[in-house]
Coordinates of C-alpha atoms (C1' of nucleotides) in Angstrom, one line a residue:
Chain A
X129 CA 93.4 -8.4 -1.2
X130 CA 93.4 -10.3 -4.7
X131 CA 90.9 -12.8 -4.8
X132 CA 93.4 -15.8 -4.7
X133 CA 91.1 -17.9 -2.1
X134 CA 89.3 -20.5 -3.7
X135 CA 85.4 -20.0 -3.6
X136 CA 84.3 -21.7 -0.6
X137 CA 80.5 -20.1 0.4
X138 CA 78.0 -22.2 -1.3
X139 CA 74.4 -20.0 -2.5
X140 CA 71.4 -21.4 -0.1
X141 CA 69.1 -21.6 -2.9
X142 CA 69.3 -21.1 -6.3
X143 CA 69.0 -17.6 -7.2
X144 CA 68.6 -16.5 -11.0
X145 CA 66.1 -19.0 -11.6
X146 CA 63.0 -16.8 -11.7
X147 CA 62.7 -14.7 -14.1
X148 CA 63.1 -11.0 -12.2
X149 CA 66.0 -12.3 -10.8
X150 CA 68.0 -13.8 -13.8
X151 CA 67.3 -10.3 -15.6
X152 CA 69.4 -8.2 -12.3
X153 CA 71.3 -11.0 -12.1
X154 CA 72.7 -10.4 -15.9
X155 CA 72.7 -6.8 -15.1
X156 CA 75.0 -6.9 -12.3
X157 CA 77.6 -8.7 -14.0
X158 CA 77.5 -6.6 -16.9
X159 CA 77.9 -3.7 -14.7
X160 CA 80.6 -5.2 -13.3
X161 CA 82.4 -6.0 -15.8
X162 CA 82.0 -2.5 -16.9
X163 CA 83.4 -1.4 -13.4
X164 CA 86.0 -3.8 -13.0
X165 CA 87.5 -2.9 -16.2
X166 CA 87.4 0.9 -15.2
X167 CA 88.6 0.6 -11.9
X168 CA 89.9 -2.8 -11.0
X169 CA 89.5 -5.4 -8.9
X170 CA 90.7 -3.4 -4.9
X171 CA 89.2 0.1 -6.9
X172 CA 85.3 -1.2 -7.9
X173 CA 83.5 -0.5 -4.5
X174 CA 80.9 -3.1 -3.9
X175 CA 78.6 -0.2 -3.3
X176 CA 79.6 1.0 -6.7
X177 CA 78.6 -1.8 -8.4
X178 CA 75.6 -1.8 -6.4
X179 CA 74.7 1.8 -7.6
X180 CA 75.8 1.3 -11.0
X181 CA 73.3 -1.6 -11.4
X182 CA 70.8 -0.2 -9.7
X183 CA 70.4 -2.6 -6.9
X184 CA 70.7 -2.7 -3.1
X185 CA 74.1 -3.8 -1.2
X186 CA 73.7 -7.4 -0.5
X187 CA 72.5 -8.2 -3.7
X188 CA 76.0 -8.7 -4.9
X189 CA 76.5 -11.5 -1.9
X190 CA 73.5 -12.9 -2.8
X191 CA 73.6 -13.4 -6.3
X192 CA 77.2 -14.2 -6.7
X193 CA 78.0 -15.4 -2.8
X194 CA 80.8 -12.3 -2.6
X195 CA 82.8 -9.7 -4.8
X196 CA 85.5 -12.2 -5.2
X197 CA 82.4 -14.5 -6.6
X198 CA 81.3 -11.9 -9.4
X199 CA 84.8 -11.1 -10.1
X200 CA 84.9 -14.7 -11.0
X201 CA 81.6 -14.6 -12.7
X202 CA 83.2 -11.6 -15.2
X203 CA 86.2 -13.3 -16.0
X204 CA 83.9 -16.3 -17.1
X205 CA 82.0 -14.1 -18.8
X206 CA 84.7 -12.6 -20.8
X207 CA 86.0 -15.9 -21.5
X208 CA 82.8 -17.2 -23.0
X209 CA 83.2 -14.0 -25.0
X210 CA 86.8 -14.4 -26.1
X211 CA 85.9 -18.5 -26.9
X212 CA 82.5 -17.3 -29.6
X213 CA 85.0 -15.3 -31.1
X214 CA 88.7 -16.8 -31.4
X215 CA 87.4 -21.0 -31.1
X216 CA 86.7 -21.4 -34.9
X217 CA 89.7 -20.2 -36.3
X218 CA 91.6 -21.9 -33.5
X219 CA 90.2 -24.8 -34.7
X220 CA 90.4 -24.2 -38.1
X221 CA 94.5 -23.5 -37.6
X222 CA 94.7 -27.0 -35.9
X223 CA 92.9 -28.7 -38.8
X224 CA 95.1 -27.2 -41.1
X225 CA 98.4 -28.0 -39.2
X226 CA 97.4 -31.2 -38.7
X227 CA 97.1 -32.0 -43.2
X228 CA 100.6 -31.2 -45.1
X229 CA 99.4 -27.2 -45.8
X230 CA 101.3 -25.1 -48.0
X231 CA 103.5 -22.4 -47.2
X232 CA 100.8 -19.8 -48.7
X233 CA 98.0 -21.4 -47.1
X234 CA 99.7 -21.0 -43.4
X235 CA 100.4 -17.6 -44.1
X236 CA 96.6 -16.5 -45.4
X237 CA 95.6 -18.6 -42.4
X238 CA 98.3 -16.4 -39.8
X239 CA 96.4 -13.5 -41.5
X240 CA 92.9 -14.5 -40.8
X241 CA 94.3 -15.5 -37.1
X242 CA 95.4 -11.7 -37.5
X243 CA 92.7 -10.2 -38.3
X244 CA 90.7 -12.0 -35.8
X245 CA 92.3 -10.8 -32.8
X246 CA 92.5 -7.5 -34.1
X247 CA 88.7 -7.7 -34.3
X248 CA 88.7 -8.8 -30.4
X249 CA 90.7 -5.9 -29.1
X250 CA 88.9 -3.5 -30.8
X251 CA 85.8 -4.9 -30.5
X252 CA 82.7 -2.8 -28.4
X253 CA 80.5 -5.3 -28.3
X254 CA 78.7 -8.1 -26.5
X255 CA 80.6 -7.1 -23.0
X256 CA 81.2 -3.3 -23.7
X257 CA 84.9 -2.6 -21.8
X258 CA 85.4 -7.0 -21.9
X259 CA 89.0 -5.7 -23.8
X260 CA 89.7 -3.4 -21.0
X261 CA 89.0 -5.6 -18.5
X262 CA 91.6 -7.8 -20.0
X263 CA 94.4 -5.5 -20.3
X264 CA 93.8 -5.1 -16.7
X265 CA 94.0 -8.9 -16.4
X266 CA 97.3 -8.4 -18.2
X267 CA 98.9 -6.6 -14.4
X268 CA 96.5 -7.9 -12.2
X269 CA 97.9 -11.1 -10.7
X270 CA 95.0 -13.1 -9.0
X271 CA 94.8 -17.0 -9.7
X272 CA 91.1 -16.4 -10.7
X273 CA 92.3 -15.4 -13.7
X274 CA 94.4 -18.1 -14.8
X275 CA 91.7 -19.7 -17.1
X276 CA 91.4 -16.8 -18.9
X277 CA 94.8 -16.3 -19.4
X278 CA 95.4 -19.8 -20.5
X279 CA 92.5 -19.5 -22.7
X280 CA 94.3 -16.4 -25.0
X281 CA 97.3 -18.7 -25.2
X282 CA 95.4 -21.8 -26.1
X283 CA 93.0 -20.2 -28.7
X284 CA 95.5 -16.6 -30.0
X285 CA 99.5 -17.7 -28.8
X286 CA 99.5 -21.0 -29.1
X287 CA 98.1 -20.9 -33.0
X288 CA 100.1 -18.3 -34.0
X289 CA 103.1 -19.8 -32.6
X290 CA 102.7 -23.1 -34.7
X291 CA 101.8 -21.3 -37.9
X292 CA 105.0 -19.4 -37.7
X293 CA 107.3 -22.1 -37.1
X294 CA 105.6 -24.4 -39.6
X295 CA 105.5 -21.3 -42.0
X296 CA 109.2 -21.3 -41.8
X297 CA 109.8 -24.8 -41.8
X298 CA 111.7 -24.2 -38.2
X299 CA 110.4 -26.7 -35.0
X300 CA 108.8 -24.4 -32.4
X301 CA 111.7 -22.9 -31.1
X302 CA 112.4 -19.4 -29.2
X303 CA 112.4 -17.9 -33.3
X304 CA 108.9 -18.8 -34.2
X305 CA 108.0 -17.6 -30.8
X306 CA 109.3 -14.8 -30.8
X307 CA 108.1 -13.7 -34.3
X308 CA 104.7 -14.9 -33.6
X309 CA 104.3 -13.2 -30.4
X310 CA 106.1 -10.0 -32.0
X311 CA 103.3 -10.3 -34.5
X312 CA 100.6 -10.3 -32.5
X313 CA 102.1 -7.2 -30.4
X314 CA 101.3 -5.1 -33.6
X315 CA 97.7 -5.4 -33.0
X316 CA 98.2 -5.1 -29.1
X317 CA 98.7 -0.8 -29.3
X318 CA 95.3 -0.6 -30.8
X319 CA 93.2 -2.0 -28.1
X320 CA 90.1 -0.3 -27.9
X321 CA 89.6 1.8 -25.1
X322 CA 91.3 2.2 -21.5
X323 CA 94.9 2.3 -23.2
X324 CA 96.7 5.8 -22.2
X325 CA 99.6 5.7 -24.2
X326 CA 98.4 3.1 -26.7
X327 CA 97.6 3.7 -30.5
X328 CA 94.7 5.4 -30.8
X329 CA 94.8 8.5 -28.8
X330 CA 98.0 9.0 -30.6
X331 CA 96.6 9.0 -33.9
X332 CA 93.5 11.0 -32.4
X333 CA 90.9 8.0 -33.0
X334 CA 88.7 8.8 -30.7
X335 CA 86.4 5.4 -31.8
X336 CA 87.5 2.9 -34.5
X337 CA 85.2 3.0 -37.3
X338 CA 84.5 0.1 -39.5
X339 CA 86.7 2.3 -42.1
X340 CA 89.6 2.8 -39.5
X341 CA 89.5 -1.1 -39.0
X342 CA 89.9 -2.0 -42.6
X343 CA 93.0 0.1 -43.0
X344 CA 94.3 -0.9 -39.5
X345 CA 93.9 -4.5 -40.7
X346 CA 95.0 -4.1 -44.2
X347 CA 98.2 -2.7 -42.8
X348 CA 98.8 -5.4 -40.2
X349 CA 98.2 -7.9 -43.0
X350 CA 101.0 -6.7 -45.1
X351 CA 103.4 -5.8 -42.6
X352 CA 102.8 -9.2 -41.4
X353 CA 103.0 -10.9 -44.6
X354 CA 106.3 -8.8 -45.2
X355 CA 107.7 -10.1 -42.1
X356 CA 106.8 -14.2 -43.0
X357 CA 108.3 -13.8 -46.1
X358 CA 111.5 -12.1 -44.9
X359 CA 112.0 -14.8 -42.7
X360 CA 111.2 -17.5 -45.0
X361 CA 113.5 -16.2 -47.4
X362 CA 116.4 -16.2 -44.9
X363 CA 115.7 -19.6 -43.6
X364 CA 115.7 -21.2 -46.8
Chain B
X474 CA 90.0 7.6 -4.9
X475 CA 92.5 8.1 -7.7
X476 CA 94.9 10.7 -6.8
X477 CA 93.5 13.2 -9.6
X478 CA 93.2 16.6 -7.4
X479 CA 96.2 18.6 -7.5
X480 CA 98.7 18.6 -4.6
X481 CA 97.6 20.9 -1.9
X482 CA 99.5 20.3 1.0
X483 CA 102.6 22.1 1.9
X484 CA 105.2 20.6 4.3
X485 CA 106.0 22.6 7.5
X486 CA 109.6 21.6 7.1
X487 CA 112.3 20.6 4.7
X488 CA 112.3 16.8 5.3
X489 CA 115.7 14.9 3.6
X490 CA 118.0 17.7 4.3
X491 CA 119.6 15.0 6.5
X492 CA 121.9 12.4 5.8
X493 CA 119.4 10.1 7.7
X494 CA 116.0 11.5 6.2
X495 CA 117.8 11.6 2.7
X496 CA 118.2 7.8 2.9
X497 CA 115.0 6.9 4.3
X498 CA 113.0 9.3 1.7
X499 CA 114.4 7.2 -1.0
X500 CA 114.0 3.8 0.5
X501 CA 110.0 4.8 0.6
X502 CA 110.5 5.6 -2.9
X503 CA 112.1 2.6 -4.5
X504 CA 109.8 0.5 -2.3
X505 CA 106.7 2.5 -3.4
X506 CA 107.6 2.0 -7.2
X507 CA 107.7 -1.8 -6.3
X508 CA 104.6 -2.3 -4.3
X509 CA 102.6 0.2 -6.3
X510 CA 103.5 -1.7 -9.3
X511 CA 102.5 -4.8 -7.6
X512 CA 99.5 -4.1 -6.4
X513 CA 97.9 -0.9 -8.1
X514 CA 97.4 2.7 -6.6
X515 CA 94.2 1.4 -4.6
X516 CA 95.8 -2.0 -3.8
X517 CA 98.8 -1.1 -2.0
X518 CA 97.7 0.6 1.2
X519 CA 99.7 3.3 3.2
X520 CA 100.6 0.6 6.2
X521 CA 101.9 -1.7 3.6
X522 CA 104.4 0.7 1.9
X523 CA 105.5 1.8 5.5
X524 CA 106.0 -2.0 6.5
X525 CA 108.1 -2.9 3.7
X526 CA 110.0 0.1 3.7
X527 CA 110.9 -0.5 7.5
X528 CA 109.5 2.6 8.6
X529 CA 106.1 3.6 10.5
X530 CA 103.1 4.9 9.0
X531 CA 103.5 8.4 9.6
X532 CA 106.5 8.4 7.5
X533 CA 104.8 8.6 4.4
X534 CA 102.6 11.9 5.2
X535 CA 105.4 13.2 6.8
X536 CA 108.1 12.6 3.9
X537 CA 105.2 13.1 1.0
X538 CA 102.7 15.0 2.0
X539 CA 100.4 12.1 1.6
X540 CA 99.9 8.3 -0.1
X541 CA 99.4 10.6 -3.9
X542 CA 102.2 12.9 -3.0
X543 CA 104.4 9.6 -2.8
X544 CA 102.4 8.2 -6.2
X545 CA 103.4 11.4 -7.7
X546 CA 107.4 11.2 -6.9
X547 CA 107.1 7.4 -8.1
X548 CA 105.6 8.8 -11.1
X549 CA 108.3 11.6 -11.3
X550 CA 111.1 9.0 -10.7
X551 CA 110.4 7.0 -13.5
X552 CA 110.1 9.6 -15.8
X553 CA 113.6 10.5 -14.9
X554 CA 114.3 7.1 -15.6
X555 CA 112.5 7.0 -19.1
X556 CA 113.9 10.0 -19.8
X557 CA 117.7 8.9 -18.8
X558 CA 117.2 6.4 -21.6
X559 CA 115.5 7.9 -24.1
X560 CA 116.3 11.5 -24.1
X561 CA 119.4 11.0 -26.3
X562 CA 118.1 9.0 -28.8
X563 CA 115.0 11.1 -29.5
X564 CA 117.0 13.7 -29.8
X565 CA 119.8 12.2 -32.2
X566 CA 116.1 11.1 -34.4
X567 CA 115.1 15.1 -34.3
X568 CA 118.0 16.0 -35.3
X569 CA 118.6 13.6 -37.9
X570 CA 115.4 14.7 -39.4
X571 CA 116.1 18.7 -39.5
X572 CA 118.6 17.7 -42.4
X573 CA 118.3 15.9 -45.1
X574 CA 118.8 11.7 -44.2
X575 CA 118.5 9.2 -47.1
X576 CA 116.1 6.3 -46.4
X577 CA 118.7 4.0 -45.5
X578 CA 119.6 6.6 -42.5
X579 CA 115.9 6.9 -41.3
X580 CA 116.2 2.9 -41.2
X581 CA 119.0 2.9 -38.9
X582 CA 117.7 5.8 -36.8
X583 CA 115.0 3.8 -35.9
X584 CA 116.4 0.3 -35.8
X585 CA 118.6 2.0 -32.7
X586 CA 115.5 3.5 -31.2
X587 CA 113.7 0.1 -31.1
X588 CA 116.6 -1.1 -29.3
X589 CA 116.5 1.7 -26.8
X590 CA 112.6 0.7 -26.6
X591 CA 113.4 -3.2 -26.4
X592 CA 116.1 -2.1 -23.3
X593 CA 113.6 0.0 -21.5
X594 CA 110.5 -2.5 -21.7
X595 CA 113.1 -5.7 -20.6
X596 CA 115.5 -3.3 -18.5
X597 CA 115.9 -4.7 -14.9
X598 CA 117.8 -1.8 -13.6
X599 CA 117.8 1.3 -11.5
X600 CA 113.7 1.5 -10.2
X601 CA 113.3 -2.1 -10.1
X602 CA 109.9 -3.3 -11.3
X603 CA 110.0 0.3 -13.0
X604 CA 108.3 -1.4 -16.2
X605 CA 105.3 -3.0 -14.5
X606 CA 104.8 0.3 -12.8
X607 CA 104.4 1.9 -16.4
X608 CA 102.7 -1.2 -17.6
X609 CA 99.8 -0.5 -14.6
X610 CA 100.0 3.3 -15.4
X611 CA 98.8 2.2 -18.8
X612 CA 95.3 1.5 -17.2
X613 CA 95.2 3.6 -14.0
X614 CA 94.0 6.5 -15.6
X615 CA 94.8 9.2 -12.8
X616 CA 95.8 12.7 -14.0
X617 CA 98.8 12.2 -12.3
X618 CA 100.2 9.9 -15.1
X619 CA 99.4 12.1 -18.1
X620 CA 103.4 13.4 -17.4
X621 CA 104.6 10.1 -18.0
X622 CA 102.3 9.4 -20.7
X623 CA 103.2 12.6 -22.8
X624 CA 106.6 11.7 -22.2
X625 CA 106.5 8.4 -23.3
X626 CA 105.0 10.2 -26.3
X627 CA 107.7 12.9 -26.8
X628 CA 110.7 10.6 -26.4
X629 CA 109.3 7.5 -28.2
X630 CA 106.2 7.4 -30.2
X631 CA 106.5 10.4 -31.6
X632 CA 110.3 10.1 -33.1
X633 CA 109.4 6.6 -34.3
X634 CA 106.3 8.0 -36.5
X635 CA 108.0 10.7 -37.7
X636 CA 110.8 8.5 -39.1
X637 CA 108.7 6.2 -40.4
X638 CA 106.9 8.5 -42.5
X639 CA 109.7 10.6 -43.6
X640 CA 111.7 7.2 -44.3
X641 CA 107.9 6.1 -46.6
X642 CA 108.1 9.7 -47.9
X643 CA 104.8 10.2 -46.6
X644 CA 103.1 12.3 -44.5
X645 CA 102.9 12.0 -41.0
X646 CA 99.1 10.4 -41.8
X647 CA 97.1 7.6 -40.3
X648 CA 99.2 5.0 -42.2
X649 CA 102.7 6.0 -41.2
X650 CA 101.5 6.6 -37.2
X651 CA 100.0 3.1 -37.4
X652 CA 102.8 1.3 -39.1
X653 CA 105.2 3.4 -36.4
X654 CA 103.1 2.1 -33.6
X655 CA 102.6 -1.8 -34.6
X656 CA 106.5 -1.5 -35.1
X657 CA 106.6 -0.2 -31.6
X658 CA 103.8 -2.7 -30.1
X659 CA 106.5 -5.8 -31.4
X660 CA 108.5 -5.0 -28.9
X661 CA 105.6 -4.6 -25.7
X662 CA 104.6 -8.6 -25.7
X663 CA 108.5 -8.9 -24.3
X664 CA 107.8 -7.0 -21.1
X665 CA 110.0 -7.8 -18.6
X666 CA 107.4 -8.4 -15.7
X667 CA 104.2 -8.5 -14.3
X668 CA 102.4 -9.7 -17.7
X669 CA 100.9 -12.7 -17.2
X670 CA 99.8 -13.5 -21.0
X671 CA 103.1 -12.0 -22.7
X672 CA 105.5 -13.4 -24.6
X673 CA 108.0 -14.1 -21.6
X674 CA 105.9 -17.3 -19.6
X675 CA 104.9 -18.4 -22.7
X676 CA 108.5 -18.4 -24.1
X677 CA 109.3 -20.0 -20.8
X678 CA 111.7 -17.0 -20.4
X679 CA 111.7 -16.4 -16.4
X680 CA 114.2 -13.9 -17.0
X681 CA 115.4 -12.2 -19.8
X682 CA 119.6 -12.5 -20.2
X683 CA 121.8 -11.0 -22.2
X684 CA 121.8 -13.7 -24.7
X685 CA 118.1 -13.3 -25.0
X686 CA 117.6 -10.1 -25.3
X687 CA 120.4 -10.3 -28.1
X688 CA 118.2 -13.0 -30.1
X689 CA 115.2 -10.9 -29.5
X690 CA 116.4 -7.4 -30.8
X691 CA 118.0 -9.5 -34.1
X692 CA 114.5 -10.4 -34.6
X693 CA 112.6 -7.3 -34.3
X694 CA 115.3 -5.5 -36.2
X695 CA 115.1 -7.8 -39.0
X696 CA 111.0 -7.7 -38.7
X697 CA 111.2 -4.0 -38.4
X698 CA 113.5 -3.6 -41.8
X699 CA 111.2 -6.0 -43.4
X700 CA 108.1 -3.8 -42.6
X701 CA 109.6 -0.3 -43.8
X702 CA 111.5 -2.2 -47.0
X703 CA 108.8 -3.7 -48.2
X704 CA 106.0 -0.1 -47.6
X705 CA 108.4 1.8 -49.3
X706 CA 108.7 -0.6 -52.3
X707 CA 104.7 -0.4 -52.3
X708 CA 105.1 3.5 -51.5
X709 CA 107.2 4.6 -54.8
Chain C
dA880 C1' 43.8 -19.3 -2.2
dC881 C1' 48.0 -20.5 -0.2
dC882 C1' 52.5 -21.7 0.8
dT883 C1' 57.2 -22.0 -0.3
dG884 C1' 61.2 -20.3 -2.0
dA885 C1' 63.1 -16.3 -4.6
dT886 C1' 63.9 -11.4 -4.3
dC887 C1' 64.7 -7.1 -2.1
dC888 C1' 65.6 -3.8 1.6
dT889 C1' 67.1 -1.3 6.1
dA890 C1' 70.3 -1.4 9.6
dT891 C1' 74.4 -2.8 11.3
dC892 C1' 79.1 -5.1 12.0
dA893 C1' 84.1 -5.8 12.3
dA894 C1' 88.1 -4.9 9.8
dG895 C1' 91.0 -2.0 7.2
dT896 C1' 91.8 2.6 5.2
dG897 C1' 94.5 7.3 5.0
dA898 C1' 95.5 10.7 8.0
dT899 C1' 96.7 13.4 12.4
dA900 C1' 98.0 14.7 17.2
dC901 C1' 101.6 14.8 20.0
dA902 C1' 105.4 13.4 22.6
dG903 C1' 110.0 11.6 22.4
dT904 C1' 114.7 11.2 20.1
dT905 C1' 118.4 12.5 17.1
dT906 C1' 121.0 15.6 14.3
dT907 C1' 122.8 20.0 12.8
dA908 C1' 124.2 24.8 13.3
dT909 C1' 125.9 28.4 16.1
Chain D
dA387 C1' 126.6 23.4 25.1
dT388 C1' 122.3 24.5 23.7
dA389 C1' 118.6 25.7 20.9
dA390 C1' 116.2 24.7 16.7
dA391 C1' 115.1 21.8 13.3
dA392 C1' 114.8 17.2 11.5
dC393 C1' 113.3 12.7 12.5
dT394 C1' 110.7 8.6 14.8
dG395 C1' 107.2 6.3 17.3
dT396 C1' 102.5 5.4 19.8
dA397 C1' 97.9 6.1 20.0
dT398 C1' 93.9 7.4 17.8
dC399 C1' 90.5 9.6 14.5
dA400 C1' 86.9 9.6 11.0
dC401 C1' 85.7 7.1 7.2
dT402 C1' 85.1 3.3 3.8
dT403 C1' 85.3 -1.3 3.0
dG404 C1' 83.1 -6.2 2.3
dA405 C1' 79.8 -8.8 4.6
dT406 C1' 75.7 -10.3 7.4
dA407 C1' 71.2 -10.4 10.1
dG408 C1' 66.7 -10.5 9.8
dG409 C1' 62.5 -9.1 8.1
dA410 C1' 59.3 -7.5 4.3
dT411 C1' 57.6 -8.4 -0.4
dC412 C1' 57.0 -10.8 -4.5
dA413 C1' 56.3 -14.8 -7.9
dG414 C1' 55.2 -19.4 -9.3
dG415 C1' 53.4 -24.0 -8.5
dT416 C1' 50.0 -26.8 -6.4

DNA sequence: ACCTGATCCTATCAAGTGATACAGTTTTAT
DNA sequence: ATAAAACTGTATCACTTGATAGGATCAGGT
């Protein structure tokens, strides 16, 4: 079962507060999130995650209340993650669109939008596997994860899809989105790890290096930049 | 468990040498591609299959050996599937590329494939749900899939790269694979289901028609000409 | 020092899992 | 027609799953 049920079994006290327990606490949900991104949501065995974070059984019920709880506890986790790295350039897109930009300055600011996200799928960091555990979120269709998914739209879709359309000097019809989205889809085949058929085993990257990154992203910016232009030539 | 040992068991009988058995065996099937799309290898349990496929549990080991041997004639059936769409175009690409194809050639050669791409990502046909299933074997990372994904490689990623960089007049190096790819990933946000933060929902698209997917493959063609145009003016 | 709440552990539960045994029924071949 | 094989159904197995009970231990504040 997909956990669809609202969260309903309040904590009796208020575990986490000393300072043994806050540090398993954070180490279960990293596990977790670790787990849960390698196996998904019906494949992570509480006893798993248990063994994987080095504690006993119930810990998981009583730190998070159930595995439905810590699922939910990830995905917030993740989308505190995916906030500290898109929300300034969301923001600064929004500022932008909301003076009388420039053609050029929309597209160097679709770019930097670009290269963002290409940054947060490839990323390792702060929650290793977090990209993973999102292209699971992708298939996986549990109502926990709606914030998260309206959270990519509002701070990555949502952005790109009013830069485009502005770009173009087009209203945000199916056009814009579809080039937008289209453009972000480039960067979708290189996600980091967990991807099968994606980018990177095919070109034998076994890691991206800060080296592979540049190129990736050097690429992405032209082919994007080749694409705006294209389009802003035939809507003129 | 992920069904990653090798099949073992061998059926006493010939099960669907009947008319009768014949149609049942394949009404497991299509269901199993649906449900196991749904809800994952681990998610969709053996009593679920056999309730939606209006027969009793025992079917399944009986007609498959056992819940992988079913996983692994889903997987098989798609593959046929993939490869009844795909086969001829990869091999109309190889053989365009044994010759000797000017640029403007290589373009169209891949301009079709994209299409063919675009049609089996959006396709609603034959294995319904057939997509999603693909889209899930993406993360599920059981040996069983690694058919499907070297197929997906030999009839699509691989043509694709090697037009590109014959149409650049490059190498098949890092930059032509990852130009080949991002062309490719355009096309993945448009997925017909089961994607909860692609293009579709946010295009407010419930389904894609034929006047969509019309619009949509203008686009990407015209993105996708823009791309190569513009890296072979930079190329020479 | 001491007490309260936080933390951790062993043992166990009820439900659900994939799989099998085995008997009954239908279909096909001769 | 009749035997053999193909098919279907009921009951049940051994196992894993998420969750809980209830007690032992630890830490922090007074």
């Amino acid at each position: 079962m997909q956990p669809n049920s609202p969260e309903t079994v309040s904590l009796r006290y208020r575990p986490g507060t000393h300072a043994k327990g806050e540090d398993t606490l954070r180490r279960i949900l990293e596990v977790a999130i670790e787990v849960f991104a390698e196996e998904g949501y019906e494949g992570a065995s509480t006893r798993t995650l248990a063994d994987r974070a080095k504690v006993n059984l119930p810990a998981i019920q009583y730190y998070f209340g159930s595995k439905e709880g810590l699922y939910r506890a990830a995905i917030d986790h993740i989308a505190k993650f995916v906030e500290s790295r898109m929300a300034a350039l969301a923001a600064q897109a929004e500022t932008l669109l909301a003076g009388d930009p420039t053609p050029d300055e929309l597209l160097r600011m679709l770019l930097a939008m670009l290269d963002g996200f290409v940054d947060l799928v490839t990323t390792d960091d702060a929650p290793p596997s977090a990209c993973l555990f999102i292209t699971r979120a992708e298939v996986e269709d549990a109502t926990a994860l709606d914030a998260l998914h309206n959270q990519m739209m509002r701070l990555v879709s949502q952005p790109c899809m009013d830069l485009v359309a502005r770009a173009l000097g087009r209203p945000l019809d199916d056009e814009a989105k579809i080039r937008a989205s289209a453009i972000l889809g480039q960067a979708l085949m290189f996600k980091k790890k967990g991807t099968k058929m994606g980018a990177c085993p095919l070109l034998g990257w076994d890691a991206i290096n800060e080296t592979r990154l540049q190129t990736l992203k050097t690429i992405l910016r032209e082919q994007t930049t080749a694409i705006i232009r294209a389009a802003m030539d035939k809507n003129s």
